Structures are given as C-alpha cells and as structure tokens.
C-alpha cells in the first residue's frame, strides 16, 4: 500500500507528501488542501496516541478532480479542505460517504455539520470587517447590510467577489434576505468600492493602512497572521492600523466559515479514517488545530489561543447551517457576474 500511494502522489500534479514514521499495521491516506505545517502536529499526535500512520498528499488545487479520476482505485481515505466550498463540491460529486459517529455529533455543532453526515467542520473563522483606526468610529458600521450604505462610497476594499470566501458571504446574504435583496446589496457594495477588487485578504488591510480605503472585508485569522509576522514585520503595522468589526451582533451574528473533512466513498481504511476525524474533533487536537492558524475551535468549550482572546474575545456567530450557504454559492457567483462586481 505504501509504495502504491507514493507512486500516485507523484503522478500528476506538483504535490508534496508527508509520511509519519511509525511502525503500525494501520494507516490513513489524506488528500489535503490544508497546508502541511498546519495539520502535521495533529497528525503526529494522532499517531502517537493510536499507532495509526498517516500519509498526506497536499495540493492547492486539483485534489477533487484527482479523486474523481481515480474512482474505486483511489488510495485516499479523507479529504481535508480549508473552506466549505470544496467540502460541498466533493460531496456533490458523489465522492464521499456518510459517517455515523456519536463523537462527531457531540463535538461539532449542527451548523458545522452536513445534515446528511458527509462533511464535518474542524475549525471555524468569521468574515469580518477591518476598519481604519481614526477614520471609522466605533459603532459606525454594525452590519454587513450597511456596507451598501452610500456613506461608504469609495471607502471599501475587497478581493474578487467570486473568490470562495466572498461567495460564501454572498450566499449567506441570499439565505437571509432572498436573491433580489442580496442583489441590491451587492450592487450597493460594488458602488462603494475604492478600487477594482484585487489581491488577497491581507492586501485589503494593507490598503486600509495606506489610506486607499477605510473598510476591508477579510477572514479573521489573517489578523493573527499579520500581527505575529516576524518575517514581514510591515504586516504588523497593517494589523495595528485597524479595528476588528464583527457584524450583525444585534441580530443573526457574524458570518462563519470552516475548514473541514469528509470520508471518501471508497476509503480503503475507513475505520481508521473515522478515528482520525473523531480525534480532530476532540479537545487536544481542536486547541492545536485552531491555534496553528489563529482560527476558532468548533468544539464548544475548547480553549482558544491567547491571541484570539486578546483581540477578538467572544462574539455572536451566525448559526445558519453552512450546507444551505454552500448550496447558494453558484447563485452567488451569478449575482457577482450580473452586477459586474469584479469589473
């Protein structure tokens, strides 16, 4: 099995592979969109606890297509993703199987689980607003809906409206308000942009620091990545130039997204794979997993990182099931095209 898996790992895409060096009769093969440095500590802890070896194939894209092409011959047991979008896609293509687990059901809140038990959230993040210190007063912006207010004309930065993170946010707006109202909101947001959508989430915070805009949409964990960045210390200045706004605290709560896992349809080591999924939902791995990327544990009551506690604290989360949001992502993409959001 080991030899076959290694040959597959180098067959098509430029991939990296990591194999935990432990003598064990059991193993789990993982296709991961999550970077190796984020997941390896948890995998090592899992192997130490259970004796089950883990083999990882990492790639930024193409793993779902690869799994589809391999069919019944795929060595993969688990797919790990960094967003609800790929989780939804791998399930929609019929490449997964349901997992009946009391442990997963107990540890992962229902909004972060597929109602049909095909995917499970492992860490969470929110799409918040980065607001310029000194130019945006506390409470001046309170909701996502207010991003369409003409008072913000020429004052907002964001990445492409068709990026996965923004599609989920737009999908949540459709879920809460309906397509027509979501379209009006998206048109208003586009009208308020300071520049054509470009760059990644960190680039938006940089633009706030430079005075290009006063508000920026971005995932919460990027704040942690910037404020602790010793390699590129200018990013600390970007982070220190903004306040974090968690929208809709007076009503539904801030939009949430997840990293997650799904068991493949033809998993050759399904039993061991489920053990790994359960381990990743337990307190030890949850704390490690979330802290590695400045995310929030999905398991209630799990200790969050000191940085999260210092800068973010407790906030109200939108509890809509992410399956519903994911189902609306195609509709969200059509709306982004219709209003010419990226033009």
CSV table of C-alpha atoms in Angstrom, one decimal:
chain,number,residue,atom,x,y,z
A,1,UNK,CA,0.0,0.0,0.0
A,2,UNK,CA,2.7,2.4,0.9
A,3,UNK,CA,4.5,2.0,-2.4
A,4,UNK,CA,1.3,2.4,-4.4
A,5,UNK,CA,0.4,5.5,-2.6
A,6,UNK,CA,3.7,7.2,-3.1
A,7,UNK,CA,3.6,6.5,-6.8
A,8,UNK,CA,0.2,8.1,-7.0
A,9,UNK,CA,1.3,11.0,-5.1
A,10,UNK,CA,3.9,12.0,-7.7
A,11,UNK,CA,1.9,11.0,-10.7
A,12,UNK,CA,0.1,14.2,-11.9
A,13,UNK,CA,0.2,17.5,-10.0
A,14,UNK,CA,3.2,19.1,-8.3
A,15,UNK,CA,2.4,17.8,-4.9
A,16,UNK,CA,4.2,17.3,-1.6
A,17,UNK,CA,3.8,14.2,0.5
A,18,UNK,CA,4.5,13.6,4.2
A,19,UNK,CA,4.5,10.2,5.9
A,20,UNK,CA,4.6,9.8,9.6
A,21,UNK,CA,7.4,7.5,10.5
A,22,UNK,CA,5.9,5.0,12.8
A,23,UNK,CA,5.7,1.2,12.6
A,24,UNK,CA,2.0,0.4,12.5
A,25,UNK,CA,-0.3,-2.0,10.9
A,26,UNK,CA,-3.0,0.6,10.3
A,27,UNK,CA,-2.8,3.8,8.2
A,28,UNK,CA,-4.9,6.7,6.9
A,29,UNK,CA,-4.3,8.3,3.5
A,30,UNK,CA,-5.2,12.0,3.3
A,31,UNK,CA,-5.8,14.3,0.4
A,32,UNK,CA,-5.3,17.8,1.9
A,33,UNK,CA,-6.0,21.3,0.7
A,34,UNK,CA,-4.7,22.5,4.1
A,35,UNK,CA,-1.0,23.2,4.2
A,36,UNK,CA,1.2,20.6,5.7
A,37,UNK,CA,2.6,22.7,8.6
A,38,UNK,CA,-1.0,23.3,9.8
A,39,UNK,CA,-2.1,19.7,10.1
A,40,UNK,CA,1.1,17.8,10.7
A,41,UNK,CA,1.3,18.4,14.5
A,42,UNK,CA,-2.2,17.0,14.9
A,43,UNK,CA,-1.4,14.0,12.7
A,44,UNK,CA,1.7,13.3,14.8
A,45,UNK,CA,-0.3,13.5,18.0
A,46,UNK,CA,-2.9,11.1,16.5
A,47,UNK,CA,-0.2,8.6,15.5
A,48,UNK,CA,1.4,8.8,19.0
A,49,UNK,CA,-2.0,8.1,20.6
A,50,UNK,CA,-3.3,5.4,18.3
A,51,UNK,CA,-0.3,4.0,16.4
A,52,UNK,CA,-2.1,4.6,13.2
A,53,UNK,CA,0.2,6.0,10.5
A,54,UNK,CA,-0.9,9.0,8.3
A,55,UNK,CA,0.1,9.6,4.7
A,56,UNK,CA,-0.6,13.1,3.3
A,57,UNK,CA,-0.8,14.4,-0.2
A,58,UNK,CA,-1.0,18.2,-0.2
A,59,UNK,CA,-2.0,20.4,-3.2
A,60,UNK,CA,-3.5,23.9,-3.5
A,61,UNK,CA,-5.9,22.6,-6.2
A,62,UNK,CA,-7.0,19.6,-8.2
A,63,UNK,CA,-7.4,17.0,-5.5
A,64,UNK,CA,-11.2,16.6,-6.0
A,65,UNK,CA,-10.6,16.1,-9.8
A,66,UNK,CA,-7.9,13.6,-8.9
A,67,UNK,CA,-10.2,11.7,-6.6
A,68,UNK,CA,-12.9,11.7,-9.2
A,69,UNK,CA,-10.5,10.3,-11.9
A,70,UNK,CA,-9.1,7.6,-9.5
A,71,UNK,CA,-12.6,6.3,-8.7
A,72,UNK,CA,-12.6,3.0,-6.9
A,73,UNK,CA,-8.9,2.7,-7.2
A,74,UNK,CA,-8.2,5.9,-5.1
A,75,UNK,CA,-6.0,5.3,-2.1
A,76,UNK,CA,-7.5,8.4,-0.3
A,77,UNK,CA,-9.5,7.9,2.9
A,78,UNK,CA,-10.1,11.5,3.9
A,79,UNK,CA,-10.3,14.9,2.1
A,80,UNK,CA,-9.3,17.9,4.2
A,81,UNK,CA,-10.3,21.4,3.0
A,82,UNK,CA,-9.8,25.0,4.1
A,83,UNK,CA,-13.3,26.2,3.1
A,84,UNK,CA,-16.9,25.0,2.9
A,85,UNK,CA,-16.8,25.3,-0.9
A,86,UNK,CA,-14.5,22.3,-1.7
A,87,UNK,CA,-16.3,20.2,1.0
A,88,UNK,CA,-19.6,20.9,-0.7
A,89,UNK,CA,-18.1,20.1,-4.1
A,90,UNK,CA,-16.6,16.8,-3.2
A,91,UNK,CA,-19.9,15.7,-1.6
A,92,UNK,CA,-21.9,16.9,-4.6
A,93,UNK,CA,-19.8,14.9,-7.0
A,94,UNK,CA,-20.7,11.7,-5.1
A,95,UNK,CA,-17.1,11.1,-3.9
A,96,UNK,CA,-17.8,10.7,-0.2
A,97,UNK,CA,-19.8,8.5,2.2
A,98,UNK,CA,-21.7,9.4,5.4
A,99,UNK,CA,-20.2,8.9,8.8
A,100,UNK,CA,-22.4,7.9,11.7
A,101,UNK,CA,-20.4,9.0,14.8
A,102,UNK,CA,-21.7,10.0,18.2
A,103,UNK,CA,-18.3,11.6,18.9
A,104,UNK,CA,-18.5,13.9,15.9
A,105,UNK,CA,-22.2,14.7,16.6
A,106,UNK,CA,-21.3,15.6,20.2
A,107,UNK,CA,-18.2,17.6,19.4
A,108,UNK,CA,-19.3,19.5,16.3
A,109,UNK,CA,-22.3,21.9,16.4
A,110,UNK,CA,-25.0,21.2,13.9
A,111,UNK,CA,-24.4,24.3,11.8
A,112,UNK,CA,-20.9,23.0,11.1
A,113,UNK,CA,-22.0,19.5,10.1
A,114,UNK,CA,-23.7,18.2,6.9
A,115,UNK,CA,-27.3,17.3,7.8
A,116,UNK,CA,-26.6,14.1,5.8
A,117,UNK,CA,-23.3,13.4,7.7
A,118,UNK,CA,-21.0,13.7,4.7
A,119,UNK,CA,-18.8,16.6,5.8
A,120,UNK,CA,-17.7,17.9,9.2
A,121,UNK,CA,-16.2,21.3,10.2
A,122,UNK,CA,-13.0,21.1,12.2
A,123,UNK,CA,-12.1,24.8,12.7
A,124,UNK,CA,-14.1,28.0,12.2
A,125,UNK,CA,-13.4,31.6,11.1
A,126,UNK,CA,-15.5,34.6,10.5
A,127,UNK,CA,-15.6,37.1,7.6
A,128,UNK,CA,-15.2,40.3,9.5
A,129,UNK,CA,-14.6,44.0,8.6
A,130,UNK,CA,-11.3,45.6,9.1
A,131,UNK,CA,-11.9,49.3,10.0
A,132,UNK,CA,-9.4,52.1,9.8
A,133,UNK,CA,-8.4,53.4,13.3
A,134,UNK,CA,-9.1,57.1,13.5
A,135,UNK,CA,-11.2,57.2,10.3
A,136,UNK,CA,-14.0,54.9,11.3
A,137,UNK,CA,-15.5,55.4,14.8
A,138,UNK,CA,-16.7,52.6,17.0
A,139,UNK,CA,-20.2,51.5,16.1
A,140,UNK,CA,-20.2,53.5,12.8
A,141,UNK,CA,-20.6,50.2,10.9
A,142,UNK,CA,-22.6,47.4,12.6
A,143,UNK,CA,-23.8,45.1,9.9
A,144,UNK,CA,-22.9,43.6,6.5
A,145,UNK,CA,-26.0,45.3,5.1
A,146,UNK,CA,-24.6,48.7,6.0
A,147,UNK,CA,-21.6,48.1,3.6
A,148,UNK,CA,-24.1,49.1,0.9
A,149,UNK,CA,-24.9,52.5,2.5
A,150,UNK,CA,-23.8,55.3,0.2
A,151,UNK,CA,-21.9,56.9,3.1
A,152,UNK,CA,-19.2,54.4,2.4
A,153,UNK,CA,-18.8,55.3,-1.3
A,154,UNK,CA,-15.2,55.0,-2.4
A,155,UNK,CA,-14.2,53.7,1.1
A,156,UNK,CA,-14.3,49.8,0.8
A,157,UNK,CA,-11.7,47.3,-0.4
A,158,UNK,CA,-12.2,43.6,-1.0
A,159,UNK,CA,-10.8,40.8,-3.1
A,160,UNK,CA,-12.7,39.3,-6.0
A,161,UNK,CA,-16.4,38.8,-5.5
A,162,UNK,CA,-16.1,35.4,-7.0
A,163,UNK,CA,-13.4,34.2,-4.6
A,164,UNK,CA,-14.6,31.3,-2.4
A,165,UNK,CA,-14.6,33.4,0.8
A,166,UNK,CA,-16.8,36.1,-0.7
A,167,UNK,CA,-19.1,33.6,-2.4
A,168,UNK,CA,-19.9,32.2,1.0
A,169,UNK,CA,-20.7,35.6,2.4
A,170,UNK,CA,-22.9,36.4,-0.6
A,171,UNK,CA,-24.6,33.0,-0.2
A,172,UNK,CA,-25.4,33.8,3.4
A,173,UNK,CA,-26.9,37.1,2.3
A,174,UNK,CA,-29.1,35.3,-0.2
A,175,UNK,CA,-30.1,32.8,2.5
A,176,UNK,CA,-31.1,35.5,4.9
A,177,UNK,CA,-32.7,38.1,2.5
A,178,UNK,CA,-33.5,36.3,-0.7
A,179,UNK,CA,-31.9,36.8,-4.1
A,180,UNK,CA,-33.5,40.1,-5.1
A,181,UNK,CA,-32.4,41.9,-1.8
A,182,UNK,CA,-29.0,40.2,-1.9
A,183,UNK,CA,-28.5,41.6,-5.5
A,184,UNK,CA,-29.4,45.1,-4.4
A,185,UNK,CA,-26.9,44.8,-1.5
A,186,UNK,CA,-24.2,43.5,-3.8
A,187,UNK,CA,-24.8,46.4,-6.2
A,188,UNK,CA,-24.6,48.9,-3.3
A,189,UNK,CA,-21.3,47.3,-2.1
A,190,UNK,CA,-19.8,47.4,-5.5
A,191,UNK,CA,-20.8,51.1,-5.8
A,192,UNK,CA,-18.9,51.8,-2.6
A,193,UNK,CA,-15.6,50.1,-3.6
A,194,UNK,CA,-12.5,52.3,-3.5
A,195,UNK,CA,-10.9,50.3,-6.3
A,196,UNK,CA,-11.4,47.3,-8.6
A,197,UNK,CA,-11.4,44.0,-6.5
A,198,UNK,CA,-7.8,42.7,-6.4
A,199,UNK,CA,-5.3,40.9,-4.2
A,200,UNK,CA,-5.8,38.6,-1.2
A,201,UNK,CA,-7.4,39.4,2.2
A,202,UNK,CA,-4.1,40.8,3.6
A,203,UNK,CA,-3.8,43.1,0.7
A,204,UNK,CA,-7.0,44.7,1.7
A,205,UNK,CA,-5.8,45.5,5.2
A,206,UNK,CA,-2.6,46.9,3.6
A,207,UNK,CA,-4.8,49.2,1.5
A,208,UNK,CA,-6.5,50.4,4.7
A,209,UNK,CA,-3.1,51.2,6.2
A,210,UNK,CA,-2.1,53.1,3.1
A,211,UNK,CA,-5.4,55.2,3.1
A,212,UNK,CA,-6.8,53.6,-0.1
A,213,UNK,CA,-9.9,52.7,1.8
A,214,UNK,CA,-11.4,52.8,5.3
A,215,UNK,CA,-13.1,49.4,5.4
A,216,UNK,CA,-11.9,46.0,4.2
A,217,UNK,CA,-13.5,42.5,4.1
A,218,UNK,CA,-11.3,39.7,5.3
A,219,UNK,CA,-11.2,36.4,7.2
A,220,UNK,CA,-10.5,36.7,10.9
A,221,UNK,CA,-7.4,34.5,11.0
A,222,UNK,CA,-5.4,36.9,8.7
A,223,UNK,CA,-5.3,39.3,11.6
A,224,UNK,CA,-3.3,36.8,13.6
A,225,UNK,CA,-1.1,36.0,10.7
A,226,UNK,CA,-0.3,39.7,10.3
A,227,UNK,CA,0.1,40.8,13.9
A,228,UNK,CA,2.6,38.0,14.6
A,229,UNK,CA,4.5,38.2,11.3
A,230,UNK,CA,8.2,38.4,12.2
A,231,UNK,CA,9.4,37.6,8.6
A,232,UNK,CA,7.4,40.5,7.1
A,233,UNK,CA,7.1,43.0,10.1
A,234,UNK,CA,5.4,45.6,8.0
A,235,UNK,CA,2.3,43.4,8.2
A,236,UNK,CA,2.2,44.1,12.0
A,237,UNK,CA,1.7,47.8,11.0
A,238,UNK,CA,-1.1,46.8,8.7
A,239,UNK,CA,-2.8,44.9,11.6
A,240,UNK,CA,-2.2,47.7,14.1
A,241,UNK,CA,-3.9,50.2,11.7
A,242,UNK,CA,-7.3,48.6,12.0
A,243,UNK,CA,-10.1,47.7,14.5
A,244,UNK,CA,-11.9,44.4,14.1
A,245,UNK,CA,-15.7,44.7,13.5
A,246,UNK,CA,-17.8,41.6,14.0
A,247,UNK,CA,-21.0,42.4,12.0
A,248,UNK,CA,-24.6,41.8,13.0
A,249,UNK,CA,-24.1,41.3,16.7
A,250,UNK,CA,-27.5,42.7,17.4
A,251,UNK,CA,-29.3,40.1,15.2
A,252,UNK,CA,-28.1,37.0,13.4
A,253,UNK,CA,-24.4,37.2,14.2
A,254,UNK,CA,-21.2,37.3,12.1
A,255,UNK,CA,-21.0,35.0,9.0
A,256,UNK,CA,-18.9,31.9,9.7
A,257,UNK,CA,-16.9,29.5,7.5
A,258,UNK,CA,-15.0,26.4,8.3
A,259,UNK,CA,-12.1,24.1,7.4
A,260,UNK,CA,-13.3,20.5,7.4
A,261,UNK,CA,-13.1,16.9,6.5
A,262,UNK,CA,-15.0,14.2,4.5
A,263,UNK,CA,-14.6,10.4,4.3
A,264,UNK,CA,-14.1,9.3,0.7
A,265,UNK,CA,-16.6,7.0,-0.9
A,266,UNK,CA,-14.1,4.1,-1.4
A,267,UNK,CA,-11.9,4.7,1.6
A,268,UNK,CA,-9.7,1.6,1.9
A,269,UNK,CA,-9.1,2.4,5.6
A,270,UNK,CA,-12.5,3.8,6.6
A,271,UNK,CA,-12.4,2.7,10.2
A,272,UNK,CA,-9.0,4.3,10.9
A,273,UNK,CA,-10.1,7.4,9.0
A,274,UNK,CA,-13.1,7.8,11.2
A,275,UNK,CA,-10.9,7.5,14.2
A,276,UNK,CA,-8.8,10.4,12.8
A,277,UNK,CA,-11.8,12.5,12.2
A,278,UNK,CA,-13.0,11.9,15.7
A,279,UNK,CA,-9.6,12.7,17.1
A,280,UNK,CA,-9.5,16.0,15.2
A,281,UNK,CA,-12.8,16.9,16.9
A,282,UNK,CA,-11.5,16.3,20.4
A,283,UNK,CA,-10.2,18.9,22.8
A,284,UNK,CA,-6.5,18.3,22.3
A,285,UNK,CA,-6.5,18.5,18.5
A,286,UNK,CA,-9.1,21.2,18.4
A,287,UNK,CA,-6.9,23.5,20.5
A,288,UNK,CA,-3.8,22.7,18.5
A,289,UNK,CA,-5.6,22.9,15.1
A,290,UNK,CA,-7.2,26.2,15.8
A,291,UNK,CA,-4.1,27.9,17.3
A,292,UNK,CA,-1.9,26.9,14.4
A,293,UNK,CA,-3.9,29.1,12.0
A,294,UNK,CA,-5.5,31.6,14.5
A,295,UNK,CA,-8.9,30.0,13.9
A,296,UNK,CA,-11.7,29.2,16.3
A,297,UNK,CA,-12.3,25.6,17.6
A,298,UNK,CA,-15.7,24.3,16.5
A,299,UNK,CA,-15.9,22.1,19.7
A,300,UNK,CA,-17.8,24.1,22.3
A,301,UNK,CA,-15.8,24.9,25.4
A,302,UNK,CA,-12.4,24.4,23.8
A,303,UNK,CA,-9.6,26.8,24.9
A,304,UNK,CA,-8.9,29.4,22.3
A,305,UNK,CA,-5.5,30.9,21.6
A,306,UNK,CA,-4.3,33.8,23.7
A,307,UNK,CA,-4.1,36.0,20.6
A,308,UNK,CA,-7.8,35.2,19.8
A,309,UNK,CA,-8.8,36.0,23.3
A,310,UNK,CA,-6.8,39.2,23.4
A,311,UNK,CA,-8.0,40.7,20.1
A,312,UNK,CA,-11.4,39.1,19.4
A,313,UNK,CA,-12.9,37.7,22.6
A,314,UNK,CA,-16.5,36.4,22.5
A,315,UNK,CA,-18.8,37.3,19.7
A,316,UNK,CA,-22.2,36.2,18.3
A,317,UNK,CA,-21.9,33.7,15.4
A,318,UNK,CA,-24.4,33.2,12.6
A,319,UNK,CA,-25.8,29.7,13.3
A,320,UNK,CA,-27.2,29.0,9.8
A,321,UNK,CA,-26.1,25.6,8.6
A,322,UNK,CA,-23.3,26.0,6.1
A,323,UNK,CA,-24.8,23.4,3.8
A,324,UNK,CA,-27.5,26.0,3.0
A,325,UNK,CA,-24.9,28.6,2.4
A,326,UNK,CA,-22.8,26.3,0.2
A,327,UNK,CA,-25.9,25.4,-1.9
A,328,UNK,CA,-26.2,29.1,-2.8
A,329,UNK,CA,-22.6,29.7,-3.9
A,330,UNK,CA,-23.4,29.1,-7.6
A,331,UNK,CA,-26.3,31.6,-7.3
A,332,UNK,CA,-23.9,34.0,-5.6
A,333,UNK,CA,-21.4,33.7,-8.4
A,334,UNK,CA,-24.2,34.5,-10.9
A,335,UNK,CA,-25.1,37.6,-8.9
A,336,UNK,CA,-21.5,38.7,-8.8
A,337,UNK,CA,-21.3,38.4,-12.6
A,338,UNK,CA,-24.7,40.1,-13.0
A,339,UNK,CA,-23.7,43.2,-11.1
A,340,UNK,CA,-20.2,43.2,-12.7
A,341,UNK,CA,-18.7,43.2,-9.2
A,342,UNK,CA,-15.1,42.5,-10.4
A,343,UNK,CA,-15.2,44.9,-13.4
